[in-house]
Amino acid sequence: MEEKVVSRFSKSDLKFLFDKKAIITNYPGSANNWAEGYFSHGSKYKEKILESIVSCAEGCDNLHGFVLLYSMGGGTGSGLGSYILEQLEDFFPNIDRFVACVYSTGSEDVITAPYNMMLATQHLIEYATCVFPFENRALQEITTRKNIACESKFSSISSPFEDMNSIVVNLLLNITSGSRFTGQMNFDVNAIKTNMVPFPKMHFLSSSFSPIGINDWPTVSSNSTREKNFLKACSKDNQMMTFNPLDVGQAVISGMLLGRGDYTLTDMRKYIKILQKKTPFLDWSDKCVKMGLCDVPPVGHAFSMLSLFNSSSVINLFDCMSSKFQTLLNKKAHTHHYTSIEGFDFDFFYECQNTVADIREMYEEIKIPDTSTIPRLQPNINYEYKKFEIE
Ligand SMILES: Nc1nc2c(ncn2[C@@H]2O[C@H](COP(=O)(O)OP(=O)(O)OP(=O)(O)O)[C@@H](O)[C@H]2O)c(=O)[nH]1
Ligand SMILES: [Mg+2]
């Protein structure tokens, strides 16, 4: 929303990418308050936002889906982002909504972030088709460890997050490459949800790719450099969240590999066998590895690998966020800023807590071998939420 931030783009070398009619700003932002972003900006800008989205959608020959990008810790991204996500479901119910969102874990720069992240996560659970969560501390670790080469020619839009954001952008470029280029076994983004989300709402995907930084760039393409690159793409070091989706003790319910450039079908078959041996898949999910091959590698590379996993390890993210949320809510600290916004009810705090606790439970229960006895893992059953009591 912030004019100052948006004008960095409209004045930069990248200005040709943006349709001026589709830029909506306001002064000021949402003061790190989800309720402000969702209720105040949401209701004020609803018409303008929808008008702009509909006009972009009408300009498409073949609308594949929406990609939403926002941070979860502040007020605008989390609040207005949640609002737009909900509106998209309403206006375009059959068009997929992919959300790449940054969790402020590790950067304690917004005190109310736990509230904002929990309220926004509730909306991700209910309205997103697939979520690609990024943790800022994971992005920070990667940029410290690896030498990330940013496009310096766009330095007019530089920010302290430039290197971290370039990782996010490259991941998205990999995810959408199947929709943009040809390939022997290509798939478009819509195939991700069918293959990766076995039960409704369990759509939080761990993602990683390789090469990421200059240190990772292989010079020649050979069987061994390609295999090393595949192993890096599945390693803990390259994950967009701080935990390893393939750790022993986790349950992996689906996986996906997308090889670009020089990768061959023989390579991919071999890697899937390696994965099936090493990965804590469940009895029924060890055949659930989707593979894809896209002809076109990222610029400057001969090959690259993207890996996605739907793993119970995402529980770590929910736990980390919930415990900070609980600490603040126990004292009802800062809650008056939310309840003073028209439309916000104190019960929304409990509701988001229940929704997150429920999805956490689903990821816990998935580890039980016979899921047919677990009602919430059956489609179309509305699970009754229990109300959490606080002192
Ligand atoms: N990775 C990454 N994190 C960011 C970036 N900008 C902000 N953050 C983090 O996101 C959190 C929220 O900050 P903002 O994105 O400024 O929040 P906002 O959505 O603009 O909302 P308001 O400022 O409250 O209007 C903070 O924890 C920041 O550290 C970015 O460009 N990249
Ligand atoms: Mg801001």
JSON list of N, CA and C in Angstrom, two decimals, residues 4 29 39 48 52 55 67 85 88 132 139 160 178 229 240 253 258 289 304 316 341 369 380 390:
[
{"chain": "A", "resi": 4, "resn": "LYS", "atom": "N", "xyz": [5.53, 5.11, -1.13]},
{"chain": "A", "resi": 4, "resn": "LYS", "atom": "CA", "xyz": [6.98, 5.23, -1.22]},
{"chain": "A", "resi": 4, "resn": "LYS", "atom": "C", "xyz": [7.60, 3.93, -1.74]},
{"chain": "A", "resi": 29, "resn": "GLY", "atom": "N", "xyz": [0.64, 2.73, 5.50]},
{"chain": "A", "resi": 29, "resn": "GLY", "atom": "CA", "xyz": [0.40, 1.28, 5.40]},
{"chain": "A", "resi": 29, "resn": "GLY", "atom": "C", "xyz": [-0.62, 0.84, 6.45]},
{"chain": "A", "resi": 39, "resn": "PHE", "atom": "N", "xyz": [-9.63, -5.24, 7.27]},
{"chain": "A", "resi": 39, "resn": "PHE", "atom": "CA", "xyz": [-10.92, -4.54, 7.34]},
{"chain": "A", "resi": 39, "resn": "PHE", "atom": "C", "xyz": [-10.85, -3.13, 6.75]},
{"chain": "A", "resi": 48, "resn": "LYS", "atom": "N", "xyz": [-11.75, -1.21, -6.31]},
{"chain": "A", "resi": 48, "resn": "LYS", "atom": "CA", "xyz": [-10.58, -0.88, -7.13]},
{"chain": "A", "resi": 48, "resn": "LYS", "atom": "C", "xyz": [-9.74, -2.12, -7.40]},
{"chain": "A", "resi": 52, "resn": "SER", "atom": "N", "xyz": [-9.26, -4.06, -11.04]},
{"chain": "A", "resi": 52, "resn": "SER", "atom": "CA", "xyz": [-7.95, -4.23, -11.64]},
{"chain": "A", "resi": 52, "resn": "SER", "atom": "C", "xyz": [-7.62, -5.71, -11.90]},
{"chain": "A", "resi": 55, "resn": "SER", "atom": "N", "xyz": [-9.77, -6.95, -14.84]},
{"chain": "A", "resi": 55, "resn": "SER", "atom": "CA", "xyz": [-9.29, -6.46, -16.14]},
{"chain": "A", "resi": 55, "resn": "SER", "atom": "C", "xyz": [-8.01, -7.21, -16.57]},
{"chain": "A", "resi": 67, "resn": "VAL", "atom": "N", "xyz": [-0.86, -15.98, -8.54]},
{"chain": "A", "resi": 67, "resn": "VAL", "atom": "CA", "xyz": [0.24, -16.13, -7.60]},
{"chain": "A", "resi": 67, "resn": "VAL", "atom": "C", "xyz": [0.23, -14.91, -6.70]},
{"chain": "A", "resi": 85, "resn": "LEU", "atom": "N", "xyz": [-7.13, -12.80, -1.12]},
{"chain": "A", "resi": 85, "resn": "LEU", "atom": "CA", "xyz": [-7.20, -14.26, -1.32]},
{"chain": "A", "resi": 85, "resn": "LEU", "atom": "C", "xyz": [-8.65, -14.75, -1.22]},
{"chain": "A", "resi": 88, "resn": "LEU", "atom": "N", "xyz": [-10.67, -13.61, -4.21]},
{"chain": "A", "resi": 88, "resn": "LEU", "atom": "CA", "xyz": [-10.37, -14.39, -5.41]},
{"chain": "A", "resi": 88, "resn": "LEU", "atom": "C", "xyz": [-11.15, -15.70, -5.41]},
{"chain": "A", "resi": 132, "resn": "PHE", "atom": "N", "xyz": [3.40, -21.87, -0.49]},
{"chain": "A", "resi": 132, "resn": "PHE", "atom": "CA", "xyz": [4.85, -22.09, -0.46]},
{"chain": "A", "resi": 132, "resn": "PHE", "atom": "C", "xyz": [5.41, -21.16, 0.62]},
{"chain": "A", "resi": 139, "resn": "LEU", "atom": "N", "xyz": [15.97, -18.00, 4.78]},
{"chain": "A", "resi": 139, "resn": "LEU", "atom": "CA", "xyz": [16.52, -17.20, 3.67]},
{"chain": "A", "resi": 139, "resn": "LEU", "atom": "C", "xyz": [17.81, -16.51, 4.10]},
{"chain": "A", "resi": 160, "resn": "PRO", "atom": "N", "xyz": [17.34, -4.00, 1.84]},
{"chain": "A", "resi": 160, "resn": "PRO", "atom": "CA", "xyz": [18.12, -4.94, 2.65]},
{"chain": "A", "resi": 160, "resn": "PRO", "atom": "C", "xyz": [17.74, -6.38, 2.37]},
{"chain": "A", "resi": 178, "resn": "GLY", "atom": "N", "xyz": [7.19, -24.74, -15.90]},
{"chain": "A", "resi": 178, "resn": "GLY", "atom": "CA", "xyz": [6.42, -25.68, -16.71]},
{"chain": "A", "resi": 178, "resn": "GLY", "atom": "C", "xyz": [5.27, -25.01, -17.46]},
{"chain": "A", "resi": 229, "resn": "ASN", "atom": "N", "xyz": [23.71, -32.08, -7.89]},
{"chain": "A", "resi": 229, "resn": "ASN", "atom": "CA", "xyz": [22.77, -30.96, -7.87]},
{"chain": "A", "resi": 229, "resn": "ASN", "atom": "C", "xyz": [21.39, -31.40, -7.37]},
{"chain": "A", "resi": 240, "resn": "MET", "atom": "N", "xyz": [13.56, -23.70, 1.97]},
{"chain": "A", "resi": 240, "resn": "MET", "atom": "CA", "xyz": [13.04, -22.35, 2.19]},
{"chain": "A", "resi": 240, "resn": "MET", "atom": "C", "xyz": [12.48, -22.19, 3.61]},
{"chain": "A", "resi": 253, "resn": "ILE", "atom": "N", "xyz": [4.10, -37.06, 2.63]},
{"chain": "A", "resi": 253, "resn": "ILE", "atom": "CA", "xyz": [2.90, -37.57, 1.98]},
{"chain": "A", "resi": 253, "resn": "ILE", "atom": "C", "xyz": [2.89, -37.36, 0.47]},
{"chain": "A", "resi": 258, "resn": "LEU", "atom": "N", "xyz": [11.31, -31.42, -10.29]},
{"chain": "A", "resi": 258, "resn": "LEU", "atom": "CA", "xyz": [11.26, -30.85, -11.64]},
{"chain": "A", "resi": 258, "resn": "LEU", "atom": "C", "xyz": [12.69, -30.59, -12.10]},
{"chain": "A", "resi": 289, "resn": "VAL", "atom": "N", "xyz": [5.55, -39.70, -5.94]},
{"chain": "A", "resi": 289, "resn": "VAL", "atom": "CA", "xyz": [6.55, -38.71, -6.35]},
{"chain": "A", "resi": 289, "resn": "VAL", "atom": "C", "xyz": [6.26, -38.34, -7.80]},
{"chain": "A", "resi": 304, "resn": "SER", "atom": "N", "xyz": [18.92, -27.33, -13.73]},
{"chain": "A", "resi": 304, "resn": "SER", "atom": "CA", "xyz": [18.55, -26.99, -12.35]},
{"chain": "A", "resi": 304, "resn": "SER", "atom": "C", "xyz": [17.49, -27.98, -11.87]},
{"chain": "A", "resi": 316, "resn": "ASN", "atom": "N", "xyz": [6.47, -27.81, 12.67]},
{"chain": "A", "resi": 316, "resn": "ASN", "atom": "CA", "xyz": [7.44, -26.92, 13.34]},
{"chain": "A", "resi": 316, "resn": "ASN", "atom": "C", "xyz": [7.11, -25.45, 13.14]},
{"chain": "A", "resi": 341, "resn": "ILE", "atom": "N", "xyz": [-10.55, -1.83, 15.57]},
{"chain": "A", "resi": 341, "resn": "ILE", "atom": "CA", "xyz": [-10.85, -1.70, 14.13]},
{"chain": "A", "resi": 341, "resn": "ILE", "atom": "C", "xyz": [-12.25, -2.25, 13.88]},
{"chain": "A", "resi": 369, "resn": "PRO", "atom": "N", "xyz": [-0.48, -45.05, 10.51]},
{"chain": "A", "resi": 369, "resn": "PRO", "atom": "CA", "xyz": [-0.54, -45.82, 9.26]},
{"chain": "A", "resi": 369, "resn": "PRO", "atom": "C", "xyz": [-1.92, -45.93, 8.62]},
{"chain": "A", "resi": 380, "resn": "ASN", "atom": "N", "xyz": [-14.88, -33.63, 2.74]},
{"chain": "A", "resi": 380, "resn": "ASN", "atom": "CA", "xyz": [-16.27, -33.23, 2.95]},
{"chain": "A", "resi": 380, "resn": "ASN", "atom": "C", "xyz": [-16.84, -33.50, 4.34]},
{"chain": "A", "resi": 390, "resn": "ILE", "atom": "N", "xyz": [-8.53, -19.34, 27.44]},
{"chain": "A", "resi": 390, "resn": "ILE", "atom": "CA", "xyz": [-7.31, -18.79, 28.03]},
{"chain": "A", "resi": 390, "resn": "ILE", "atom": "C", "xyz": [-7.64, -18.18, 29.38]}
]
